[in-house]
Coordinates of N, CA and C in Angstrom, one line a residue:
M1 N 84.9 140.4 94.9 CA 84.4 140.6 93.7 C 83.7 139.5 92.7
S2 N 84.9 138.7 92.5 CA 84.2 137.5 91.8 C 82.8 136.5 92.2
H3 N 82.7 136.6 94.3 CA 81.7 136.1 94.5 C 80.5 136.9 93.9
K4 N 80.8 138.2 94.3 CA 79.2 138.9 94.1 C 79.3 138.9 92.4
Q5 N 79.9 138.4 91.4 CA 79.9 138.2 90.2 C 79.4 137.0 89.9
D6 N 79.6 136.4 90.6 CA 79.0 134.6 90.4 C 77.6 135.0 91.1
H7 N 77.2 135.3 91.9 CA 76.1 135.2 92.7 C 74.9 136.1 91.4
S8 N 75.4 137.3 90.8 CA 75.2 138.0 90.1 C 74.7 137.5 89.1
E9 N 75.4 136.3 88.2 CA 75.1 135.8 87.2 C 74.3 134.6 87.5
L10 N 74.1 134.1 88.8 CA 73.2 132.7 88.9 C 72.2 133.7 89.1
V11 N 71.8 134.3 89.5 CA 70.4 135.8 89.8 C 69.9 135.7 88.4
N12 N 70.7 136.1 87.4 CA 70.2 136.5 86.4 C 70.1 135.3 85.7
K13 N 70.8 134.2 85.6 CA 70.1 132.9 85.1 C 68.7 132.4 85.5
I14 N 68.5 132.6 86.6 CA 67.1 132.2 87.1 C 66.3 133.0 86.9
L15 N 66.4 134.5 86.6 CA 65.4 135.1 86.2 C 64.9 135.2 84.9
S16 N 66.3 134.8 84.4 CA 65.7 134.5 82.8 C 65.1 133.4 82.4
G17 N 65.8 132.2 83.2 CA 65.1 131.3 82.8 C 63.6 131.1 83.1
A18 N 63.1 131.7 84.5 CA 62.2 131.9 85.1 C 61.2 132.5 84.0
R19 N 61.7 133.8 83.3 CA 60.6 134.4 82.5 C 60.3 133.9 81.0
W20 N 61.5 133.1 80.3 CA 61.1 132.1 79.6 C 60.2 130.9 80.1
A21 N 60.2 130.6 80.9 CA 59.5 129.4 81.5 C 57.9 129.8 81.6
T22 N 57.5 130.8 82.2 CA 56.5 131.7 82.2 C 56.0 132.2 80.7
V23 N 56.7 132.5 80.1 CA 56.2 132.9 78.6 C 55.6 131.9 78.0
L24 N 56.8 130.8 77.8 CA 56.5 129.6 77.2 C 55.2 128.8 77.4
R25 N 55.1 128.9 79.1 CA 53.8 127.9 79.4 C 52.3 128.6 79.1
L26 N 52.6 130.2 78.9 CA 51.3 130.9 79.0 C 50.9 130.8 77.6
A27 N 52.2 130.5 76.5 CA 51.4 130.5 75.4 C 50.8 129.0 75.1
A28 N 51.4 128.0 75.8 CA 50.8 126.6 75.9 C 49.5 126.7 76.5
Q29 N 49.4 127.3 77.4 CA 48.3 127.2 78.2 C 47.1 127.9 77.4
I30 N 47.7 128.9 76.4 CA 46.4 129.8 75.3 C 46.2 128.5 74.6
F31 N 47.2 127.9 73.7 CA 46.7 127.2 72.4 C 46.2 125.8 73.3
S32 N 46.1 125.7 74.1 CA 45.3 124.4 74.9 C 43.9 124.9 75.1
W33 N 44.0 126.2 75.7 CA 42.5 127.1 75.8 C 41.8 126.8 74.8
L34 N 42.5 127.3 73.3 CA 41.8 127.6 72.0 C 41.3 125.9 71.5
S35 N 42.3 125.6 71.6 CA 42.0 124.2 71.1 C 40.9 123.0 71.8
T36 N 40.5 123.6 72.9 CA 39.6 122.7 73.9 C 38.1 123.5 73.4
I37 N 38.3 124.9 73.0 CA 37.0 125.3 72.7 C 36.7 124.9 71.3
I38 N 37.4 124.4 70.2 CA 36.9 123.8 69.0 C 37.0 122.7 69.4
V39 N 37.4 121.7 70.0 CA 37.4 120.6 70.9 C 36.1 120.1 71.0
V40 N 35.6 121.2 71.7 CA 33.9 120.8 72.6 C 33.0 120.6 71.5
R41 N 33.0 121.1 70.4 CA 32.4 121.2 69.2 C 32.2 119.6 68.5
F42 N 33.2 119.1 68.9 CA 33.1 117.4 68.1 C 33.1 116.3 69.3
I43 N 33.4 117.1 70.2 CA 33.3 115.7 71.3 C 31.7 115.6 72.4
S44 N 31.0 114.8 72.5 CA 29.8 115.0 73.0 C 30.0 115.4 74.8
P45 N 28.9 115.6 75.2 CA 28.9 115.8 76.6 C 29.1 114.3 77.2
E46 N 28.7 113.4 76.9 CA 28.5 112.2 77.2 C 30.1 111.6 77.4
D47 N 30.8 111.8 76.5 CA 32.2 111.4 76.3 C 33.0 112.2 77.1
Y48 N 32.6 113.2 77.7 CA 33.4 114.3 78.5 C 33.2 113.8 80.0
G49 N 32.0 113.0 79.9 CA 31.3 112.4 81.3 C 32.4 111.4 81.6
L50 N 32.7 110.5 80.4 CA 33.2 109.2 80.3 C 34.8 109.5 80.7
N51 N 35.4 110.5 80.6 CA 36.6 111.2 80.4 C 37.0 111.5 82.0
A52 N 35.7 112.3 82.7 CA 35.7 112.4 84.0 C 36.0 111.4 84.9
M53 N 35.2 110.4 84.7 CA 35.0 108.8 85.3 C 36.6 108.4 85.3
L54 N 37.5 108.6 84.3 CA 38.9 108.1 84.4 C 39.4 108.9 84.6
E55 N 39.3 110.3 85.3 CA 40.5 111.1 86.0 C 40.2 110.8 87.5
S56 N 39.0 110.5 87.8 CA 39.0 110.8 89.3 C 39.9 110.0 90.3
P57 N 40.3 108.6 89.6 CA 41.3 107.7 90.2 C 42.6 108.4 89.5
L58 N 42.7 108.4 88.2 CA 43.9 108.6 87.7 C 44.8 110.1 88.5
V59 N 44.0 111.2 88.5 CA 44.8 112.3 89.1 C 45.3 111.9 90.4
L60 N 44.3 111.2 91.6 CA 45.4 110.6 92.8 C 46.7 109.9 92.3
M61 N 46.4 108.8 91.6 CA 47.5 107.7 91.6 C 48.5 108.4 90.7
M62 N 48.3 109.4 89.6 CA 49.4 109.8 89.0 C 50.3 110.9 90.4
L63 N 49.5 111.6 91.3 CA 50.4 112.2 92.4 C 51.2 111.2 93.2
L64 N 50.5 109.9 93.4 CA 51.2 108.5 94.2 C 52.5 108.4 93.6
S65 N 52.4 108.5 92.3 CA 53.5 107.9 91.3 C 54.9 108.2 91.6
T66 N 55.3 109.6 91.8 CA 56.1 109.9 91.8 C 57.0 109.9 93.6
L67 N 55.7 109.6 94.6 CA 56.2 109.9 96.1 C 57.0 110.9 96.9
G68 N 56.7 112.0 95.5 CA 57.3 113.1 96.0 C 58.9 113.0 95.7
L69 N 59.3 112.3 95.4 CA 60.8 112.0 95.1 C 61.2 113.1 94.0
D70 N 60.1 113.6 93.0 CA 60.5 114.7 92.3 C 61.5 116.0 93.2
A71 N 60.6 116.4 93.7 CA 60.7 117.8 94.7 C 61.8 117.1 95.5
A72 N 62.0 115.9 96.0 CA 62.9 115.8 97.0 C 64.3 116.1 96.4
L73 N 64.2 115.7 95.3 CA 65.4 115.4 94.1 C 66.2 116.8 94.1
V74 N 65.2 117.9 93.9 CA 65.4 119.3 93.3 C 65.9 119.8 94.9
Q75 N 65.4 119.5 95.8 CA 65.9 120.3 97.2 C 66.8 119.7 97.8
A76 N 67.4 118.4 97.5 CA 68.3 117.8 98.1 C 69.9 118.2 97.4
K77 N 70.3 119.1 98.8 CA 72.0 119.3 98.5 C 73.0 118.8 98.0
N78 N 73.1 117.7 97.9 CA 73.7 116.8 97.0 C 73.0 115.4 97.0
I79 N 73.4 115.0 95.5 CA 73.0 113.5 95.3 C 73.9 112.6 95.3
K80 N 73.7 111.3 95.4 CA 75.0 110.4 95.3 C 74.5 109.4 93.9
P81 N 75.2 109.0 93.1 CA 74.7 108.3 92.1 C 74.0 107.1 92.6
E82 N 74.3 106.0 93.8 CA 73.3 105.1 93.8 C 72.3 105.7 94.9
E83 N 71.7 106.8 94.9 CA 70.2 107.3 95.7 C 69.7 107.5 94.1
L84 N 70.5 107.8 93.2 CA 69.3 107.8 91.6 C 69.0 106.6 91.4
Q85 N 70.1 105.7 91.5 CA 70.1 104.5 90.9 C 69.0 103.8 91.7
S86 N 69.0 104.4 93.0 CA 67.5 103.3 93.9 C 66.3 103.9 93.8
I87 N 66.5 105.4 93.6 CA 65.2 106.3 93.2 C 64.4 105.9 91.8
F88 N 65.3 105.5 91.2 CA 64.7 104.9 89.5 C 64.2 103.6 89.8
G89 N 65.0 102.9 90.7 CA 64.7 101.4 90.7 C 63.3 101.2 91.5
W90 N 63.1 102.1 92.8 CA 61.9 102.1 93.4 C 60.8 102.9 92.6
L91 N 60.9 103.9 91.7 CA 59.7 104.1 90.8 C 59.5 103.5 89.8
L92 N 60.1 102.4 89.3 CA 60.1 101.5 88.3 C 58.9 100.5 89.2
I93 N 59.2 100.2 90.4 CA 58.1 99.1 91.0 C 56.8 99.4 91.3
L94 N 57.1 101.0 91.8 CA 55.5 101.8 92.3 C 55.1 102.1 91.1
N95 N 55.8 102.5 90.2 CA 54.8 102.4 89.0 C 54.2 101.3 88.4
G96 N 55.1 100.2 88.0 CA 54.7 99.0 88.1 C 52.9 98.7 88.6
V97 N 53.2 98.8 89.6 CA 51.8 98.2 90.6 C 51.2 99.3 90.1
L98 N 51.4 100.7 90.2 CA 50.4 101.6 89.9 C 49.7 101.3 88.3
F99 N 50.7 100.5 87.8 CA 49.9 100.4 86.0 C 49.0 99.2 86.0
L100 N 49.3 98.5 87.1 CA 48.2 97.2 87.5 C 47.4 97.2 87.7
C101 N 47.1 98.0 88.9 CA 46.2 98.7 89.4 C 44.9 99.5 88.7
Y102 N 45.4 100.4 87.9 CA 44.8 101.1 86.9 C 44.2 100.1 85.8
F103 N 45.0 99.0 85.0 CA 45.1 98.5 84.2 C 44.0 97.1 84.3
F104 N 44.1 96.8 86.0 CA 43.1 96.0 85.7 C 41.9 96.5 86.7
G105 N 42.0 97.8 86.9 CA 40.9 98.5 87.7 C 40.1 99.2 86.7
G106 N 40.1 98.9 85.9 CA 39.1 99.5 84.6 C 38.0 99.0 84.9
A107 N 38.0 97.2 85.2 CA 37.0 96.9 85.6 C 36.3 97.0 86.4
V108 N 36.8 97.2 87.8 CA 36.0 97.8 88.4 C 35.1 99.0 88.5
L109 N 35.9 99.8 87.6 CA 35.3 101.5 87.3 C 34.0 101.4 86.4
A110 N 34.4 100.3 85.5 CA 33.3 99.9 84.5 C 32.1 99.6 85.3
S111 N 32.3 98.5 86.2 CA 30.9 98.5 87.3 C 30.5 99.4 87.8
Y112 N 31.2 99.9 88.6 CA 31.0 101.3 89.8 C 29.9 102.0 88.8
F113 N 30.8 102.6 87.5 CA 29.7 103.7 86.7 C 28.6 102.8 85.7
N114 N 28.7 101.5 85.5 CA 28.0 100.8 85.1 C 28.1 101.5 83.4
E115 N 29.5 101.3 83.3 CA 29.9 101.9 81.9 C 30.8 101.0 81.0
P116 N 30.7 100.2 80.6 CA 31.6 99.0 79.9 C 32.9 99.6 79.4
R117 N 32.7 100.6 78.6 CA 33.8 101.0 77.8 C 35.1 101.4 78.7
L118 N 34.4 101.9 79.7 CA 35.6 102.4 80.9 C 37.0 101.4 80.6
D119 N 36.3 100.4 80.9 CA 37.4 99.0 81.1 C 38.6 99.2 80.3
V120 N 38.2 99.5 78.7 CA 39.3 99.4 77.3 C 39.7 100.5 77.8
L121 N 39.1 101.5 78.1 CA 39.6 102.8 78.1 C 40.9 103.1 79.5
A122 N 40.5 102.6 80.6 CA 41.6 102.7 81.3 C 43.1 101.9 81.0
K123 N 42.9 100.7 80.8 CA 43.8 99.9 80.2 C 44.7 100.7 79.0
A124 N 44.0 101.3 78.3 CA 44.8 102.0 77.6 C 45.6 103.2 78.4
L125 N 44.7 104.2 79.3 CA 45.6 105.0 80.3 C 46.5 104.5 80.8
A126 N 46.7 103.2 81.5 CA 47.4 102.3 82.5 C 48.9 102.9 82.0
F127 N 49.0 102.9 80.7 CA 50.5 102.8 80.3 C 51.3 104.1 80.3
I128 N 50.6 105.1 81.0 CA 51.6 106.5 81.2 C 52.3 106.2 82.3
F129 N 51.7 105.0 83.2 CA 52.3 104.9 84.4 C 53.9 104.4 84.3
L130 N 54.1 103.4 83.2 CA 55.2 102.9 82.9 C 55.7 104.2 82.4
L131 N 55.6 105.4 81.9 CA 56.5 106.7 81.5 C 57.2 107.3 82.8
V132 N 56.7 107.2 83.8 CA 57.0 108.3 84.8 C 58.4 108.3 85.4
P133 N 58.6 106.6 85.8 CA 60.1 107.1 86.1 C 61.5 107.9 85.3
F134 N 60.6 107.6 83.7 CA 61.7 108.3 82.7 C 61.5 109.8 82.6
R135 N 60.4 110.2 83.5 CA 60.3 111.8 83.2 C 60.8 112.4 85.0
V136 N 60.5 111.6 85.9 CA 61.1 112.5 87.0 C 62.1 112.7 87.1
I137 N 63.5 112.1 87.1 CA 64.9 112.3 87.0 C 65.3 113.2 86.4
P138 N 64.9 113.1 85.0 CA 65.8 114.2 84.3 C 65.1 115.5 84.6
N139 N 63.7 115.7 84.7 CA 62.9 116.9 85.2 C 63.8 117.1 86.5
A140 N 64.2 116.7 87.2 CA 64.2 117.0 88.5 C 65.7 117.6 88.5
L141 N 66.9 117.0 87.4 CA 68.1 117.3 87.0 C 68.0 118.8 86.2
L142 N 67.2 119.0 85.8 CA 66.9 120.2 84.8 C 66.5 121.2 85.7
D143 N 65.7 121.1 86.9 CA 65.4 122.0 87.7 C 66.5 122.2 88.8
R144 N 67.4 121.2 89.1 CA 68.7 121.9 89.5 C 69.7 122.3 89.2
Q145 N 69.5 122.4 87.9 CA 70.6 122.9 86.7 C 69.9 124.5 86.5
L146 N 68.9 124.6 86.8 CA 68.2 125.6 86.9 C 67.9 126.0 85.4
D147 N 67.8 125.1 84.8 CA 67.5 125.3 83.2 C 66.2 125.2 82.8
F148 N 65.1 126.3 83.3 CA 63.8 126.1 83.3 C 63.1 126.5 82.5
K149 N 64.2 126.8 81.1 CA 63.9 127.6 79.6 C 63.9 126.5 78.6
L150 N 64.6 125.3 79.1 CA 64.6 123.6 78.1 C 63.5 122.9 78.6
R151 N 63.5 123.0 80.0 CA 62.0 122.3 80.7 C 60.8 122.6 79.9
A152 N 60.5 123.8 79.7 CA 59.5 124.5 79.6 C 59.1 124.6 77.8
Q153 N 60.6 124.1 77.2 CA 60.0 124.3 76.1 C 59.9 122.8 75.6
L154 N 60.3 122.0 76.3 CA 59.7 120.1 76.4 C 58.5 120.1 76.5
E155 N 57.9 120.5 77.4 CA 56.4 120.8 78.3 C 55.6 121.2 76.9
I156 N 56.0 122.7 76.8 CA 55.0 122.9 75.6 C 55.0 122.5 74.4
T157 N 56.8 121.7 74.0 CA 55.9 120.9 72.4 C 55.4 119.9 72.9
A158 N 55.4 119.2 73.9 CA 54.4 117.9 74.2 C 53.2 118.3 74.5
T159 N 52.7 119.4 74.9 CA 51.3 119.9 75.3 C 50.7 120.2 73.5
V160 N 51.6 120.8 73.1 CA 51.0 121.4 71.5 C 50.7 120.2 70.8
A161 N 51.6 119.3 71.1 CA 51.1 117.8 70.1 C 50.1 117.3 70.5
A162 N 50.1 116.7 71.3 CA 48.8 116.4 72.4 C 47.6 117.3 71.9
A163 N 47.6 118.7 72.2 CA 46.3 119.3 71.7 C 45.9 118.7 70.4
I164 N 47.0 119.2 69.4 CA 46.9 118.8 68.1 C 46.0 117.2 67.8
T165 N 46.7 116.5 68.3 CA 46.4 114.9 68.2 C 45.1 114.7 68.6
T166 N 44.3 115.5 70.1 CA 43.0 115.5 70.2 C 42.2 116.1 69.5
L167 N 42.8 117.2 68.9 CA 42.0 118.1 67.8 C 41.5 117.2 66.9
A168 N 42.6 116.8 66.2 CA 42.2 116.0 65.0 C 41.6 114.8 65.3
L169 N 41.6 113.9 66.3 CA 41.0 112.6 66.6 C 39.6 113.3 66.4
A170 N 39.2 114.1 67.4 CA 38.0 114.4 67.6 C 36.8 115.1 66.2
Y171 N 37.7 115.8 65.6 CA 37.4 115.9 64.1 C 36.8 115.0 63.5
F172 N 37.5 113.5 63.3 CA 37.2 112.9 62.6 C 36.2 111.5 63.4
G173 N 35.8 112.1 64.4 CA 34.6 111.3 65.1 C 35.3 110.5 66.2
A174 N 36.3 110.5 66.8 CA 36.9 109.4 67.9 C 36.5 109.6 69.2
G175 N 35.5 110.6 69.3 CA 34.6 110.8 70.8 C 35.9 111.1 71.7
V176 N 35.8 110.0 73.0 CA 36.2 109.9 74.0 C 38.1 109.7 73.6
W177 N 38.1 108.6 72.5 CA 39.3 107.8 72.2 C 40.4 109.5 72.2
A178 N 39.7 110.6 71.5 CA 40.6 111.7 71.4 C 41.1 112.4 72.5
L179 N 40.3 112.4 73.8 CA 41.0 113.1 75.0 C 42.1 111.8 75.6
V180 N 41.9 110.7 75.4 CA 42.4 109.8 76.1 C 44.3 109.5 75.3
A181 N 44.1 109.7 74.0 CA 45.3 109.6 73.1 C 45.7 111.2 72.9
G182 N 45.3 112.3 73.5 CA 45.9 113.4 73.6 C 47.1 113.2 75.2
V183 N 46.3 112.6 76.2 CA 46.9 112.3 77.4 C 48.4 111.6 77.3
I184 N 48.2 110.4 76.3 CA 49.4 109.3 76.3 C 50.5 110.3 75.4
V185 N 49.9 110.6 73.9 CA 50.9 111.3 73.1 C 51.8 112.4 74.3
S186 N 51.0 113.2 74.9 CA 51.9 114.4 76.1 C 52.4 113.7 76.8
K187 N 52.3 112.7 77.4 CA 53.5 112.0 78.3 C 54.4 111.3 77.9
L188 N 54.0 110.6 76.5 CA 55.1 109.8 75.9 C 56.0 110.6 75.1
L189 N 55.3 111.7 74.7 CA 56.4 112.6 73.8 C 57.3 113.2 74.9
L190 N 57.1 113.8 76.0 CA 57.6 114.6 76.9 C 58.7 113.2 77.3
S191 N 58.8 112.7 77.7 CA 59.7 111.2 77.9 C 60.5 111.1 77.2
V192 N 60.0 110.9 75.5 CA 61.1 110.9 74.6 C 61.8 112.2 74.5
L193 N 61.3 113.4 74.7 CA 61.8 114.3 74.5 C 63.0 115.1 75.9
L194 N 62.8 114.2 76.8 CA 63.6 114.7 77.4 C 65.0 113.2 77.8
M195 N 64.6 112.5 77.0 CA 65.6 111.6 77.1 C 66.9 111.7 76.0
I196 N 65.8 113.0 74.9 CA 67.0 113.4 73.8 C 67.8 114.5 74.4
F197 N 67.2 115.1 75.0 CA 67.6 116.3 75.3 C 68.2 116.3 77.0
K198 N 68.1 115.7 77.9 CA 68.7 115.5 78.8 C 69.0 113.9 79.1
P199 N 70.0 113.1 78.0 CA 70.1 112.1 78.0 C 70.9 111.5 79.7
W200 N 70.5 110.3 80.2 CA 71.1 109.8 81.4 C 70.9 108.3 81.1
F201 N 71.2 107.7 81.6 CA 71.3 106.1 81.9 C 71.6 105.6 83.2
I202 N 71.2 105.2 84.0 CA 71.4 104.5 85.2 C 71.0 103.1 85.3
L203 N 71.5 102.2 85.8 CA 70.6 101.1 86.1 C 70.2 101.2 87.4
P204 N 69.0 100.3 87.7 CA 68.2 100.3 89.1 C 68.7 99.7 89.9
K205 N 68.7 99.9 90.9 CA 68.9 99.4 92.4 C 67.6 99.3 93.3
F206 N 67.6 98.9 94.1 CA 66.7 98.9 95.2 C 67.0 98.9 96.5
N207 N 67.9 99.7 96.8 CA 68.7 99.8 98.2 C 67.6 100.8 99.0
L208 N 66.9 100.6 99.7 CA 65.8 101.2 100.7 C 66.8 102.4 101.3
A209 N 67.9 101.9 101.9 CA 68.7 103.2 103.0 C 69.5 104.0 102.3
A210 N 69.6 103.6 100.8 CA 69.9 105.0 100.1 C 68.9 105.9 99.7
T211 N 67.6 105.7 99.7 CA 67.1 106.8 99.4 C 65.9 107.3 100.8
R212 N 66.0 106.7 101.8 CA 65.5 106.8 103.2 C 65.1 108.4 103.4
R213 N 66.3 109.1 103.2 CA 66.0 110.6 103.7 C 65.1 111.1 102.3
M214 N 65.3 110.9 101.1 CA 64.4 111.2 99.8 C 63.2 111.0 100.3
M215 N 62.8 109.6 100.8 CA 61.4 109.3 100.5 C 60.7 109.7 101.6
S216 N 61.6 110.1 102.9 CA 60.8 110.8 104.4 C 60.4 112.2 103.6
T217 N 61.0 113.0 103.1 CA 60.8 114.4 102.5 C 59.6 114.3 101.6
G218 N 60.1 112.9 100.6 CA 58.7 113.1 99.5 C 57.3 112.4 100.3
G219 N 57.7 111.6 101.1 CA 56.6 111.2 102.0 C 55.5 112.6 102.3
I220 N 56.1 113.3 102.7 CA 55.1 113.8 103.6 C 54.9 115.5 102.5
I221 N 55.3 115.3 101.6 CA 54.9 116.3 100.5 C 53.8 115.5 99.3
T222 N 54.0 113.9 99.2 CA 52.9 113.7 98.9 C 51.5 113.5 99.9
L223 N 52.0 113.0 101.0 CA 50.6 112.8 101.9 C 49.9 114.4 101.9
S224 N 50.4 115.2 101.7 CA 49.9 116.8 102.0 C 49.4 117.0 100.7
G225 N 49.9 116.5 99.6 CA 49.2 117.0 98.4 C 47.7 115.9 98.0
A226 N 47.9 114.7 98.6 CA 46.8 113.5 98.0 C 45.9 114.2 99.4
F227 N 46.1 114.8 100.4 CA 45.1 115.3 101.7 C 44.2 116.3 100.8
L228 N 45.1 117.2 100.3 CA 44.2 118.1 99.2 C 43.3 117.9 98.4
L229 N 43.8 117.1 97.7 CA 43.5 116.6 96.0 C 41.9 115.5 96.8
L230 N 42.1 114.7 97.5 CA 41.0 113.8 98.0 C 39.9 114.8 98.8
S231 N 40.6 116.1 99.1 CA 39.3 116.8 99.6 C 38.5 117.2 98.3
D232 N 38.9 117.7 97.3 CA 38.7 118.5 96.2 C 37.7 117.3 95.5
Q233 N 38.5 115.8 95.5 CA 37.8 114.9 94.6 C 36.8 113.9 95.6
L234 N 36.5 114.2 96.1 CA 35.6 112.9 97.4 C 34.3 113.1 97.0
V235 N 33.6 114.3 96.3 CA 32.3 114.5 95.9 C 32.5 113.4 94.6
S236 N 33.2 113.4 93.7 CA 33.3 112.5 92.3 C 33.8 111.4 92.2
L237 N 34.3 111.1 93.5 CA 34.6 109.4 94.1 C 33.4 108.8 94.2

């Protein structure tokens, strides 16, 4: 009887969390759509074009930024403290490299598209890679605890703040910088909120053996996602 009761409570927790997550994310999406409709009135097609040029490589690099370790952490039966430390360490290294690539790659983008403004825009956007390691682990821990409601609440808060930032800057004539600032605010605020509501602190380690099994799982997930994304992005690239 106790086993059935525990199972029933678990199912109810999952369903309740999933319902909350669905409602909150739908509300965030509707708010985002409405703000986008308004923002379009203040940002020129040229600025949207600049943003699209920035996003072409950024989307792929953001996919690579987790190495699929977020999904691997959620799927793992058990996680040892040393594994978390090693994952954190490797994510710091990986995203440090991606930061440098995108930061200095801005000049390449500017040259390729013959648009000098892309260089400084890319340099600003590059900083979101430094935030990735501080989101992956708490997000995965929330998912493992089936706390979908809290995760959705934090995400909608970041989404709404980003939309308001973009709208305000667009209204005051910031142009493409309004779009860039919205992305940065979203990633930064979500990272801060996760550190507040899902506090964790571990020292990074760089033990490849400790993360080999998760990197193997994450690598497959990342490669399949990258293949699909490249298929969609090939024309724009």
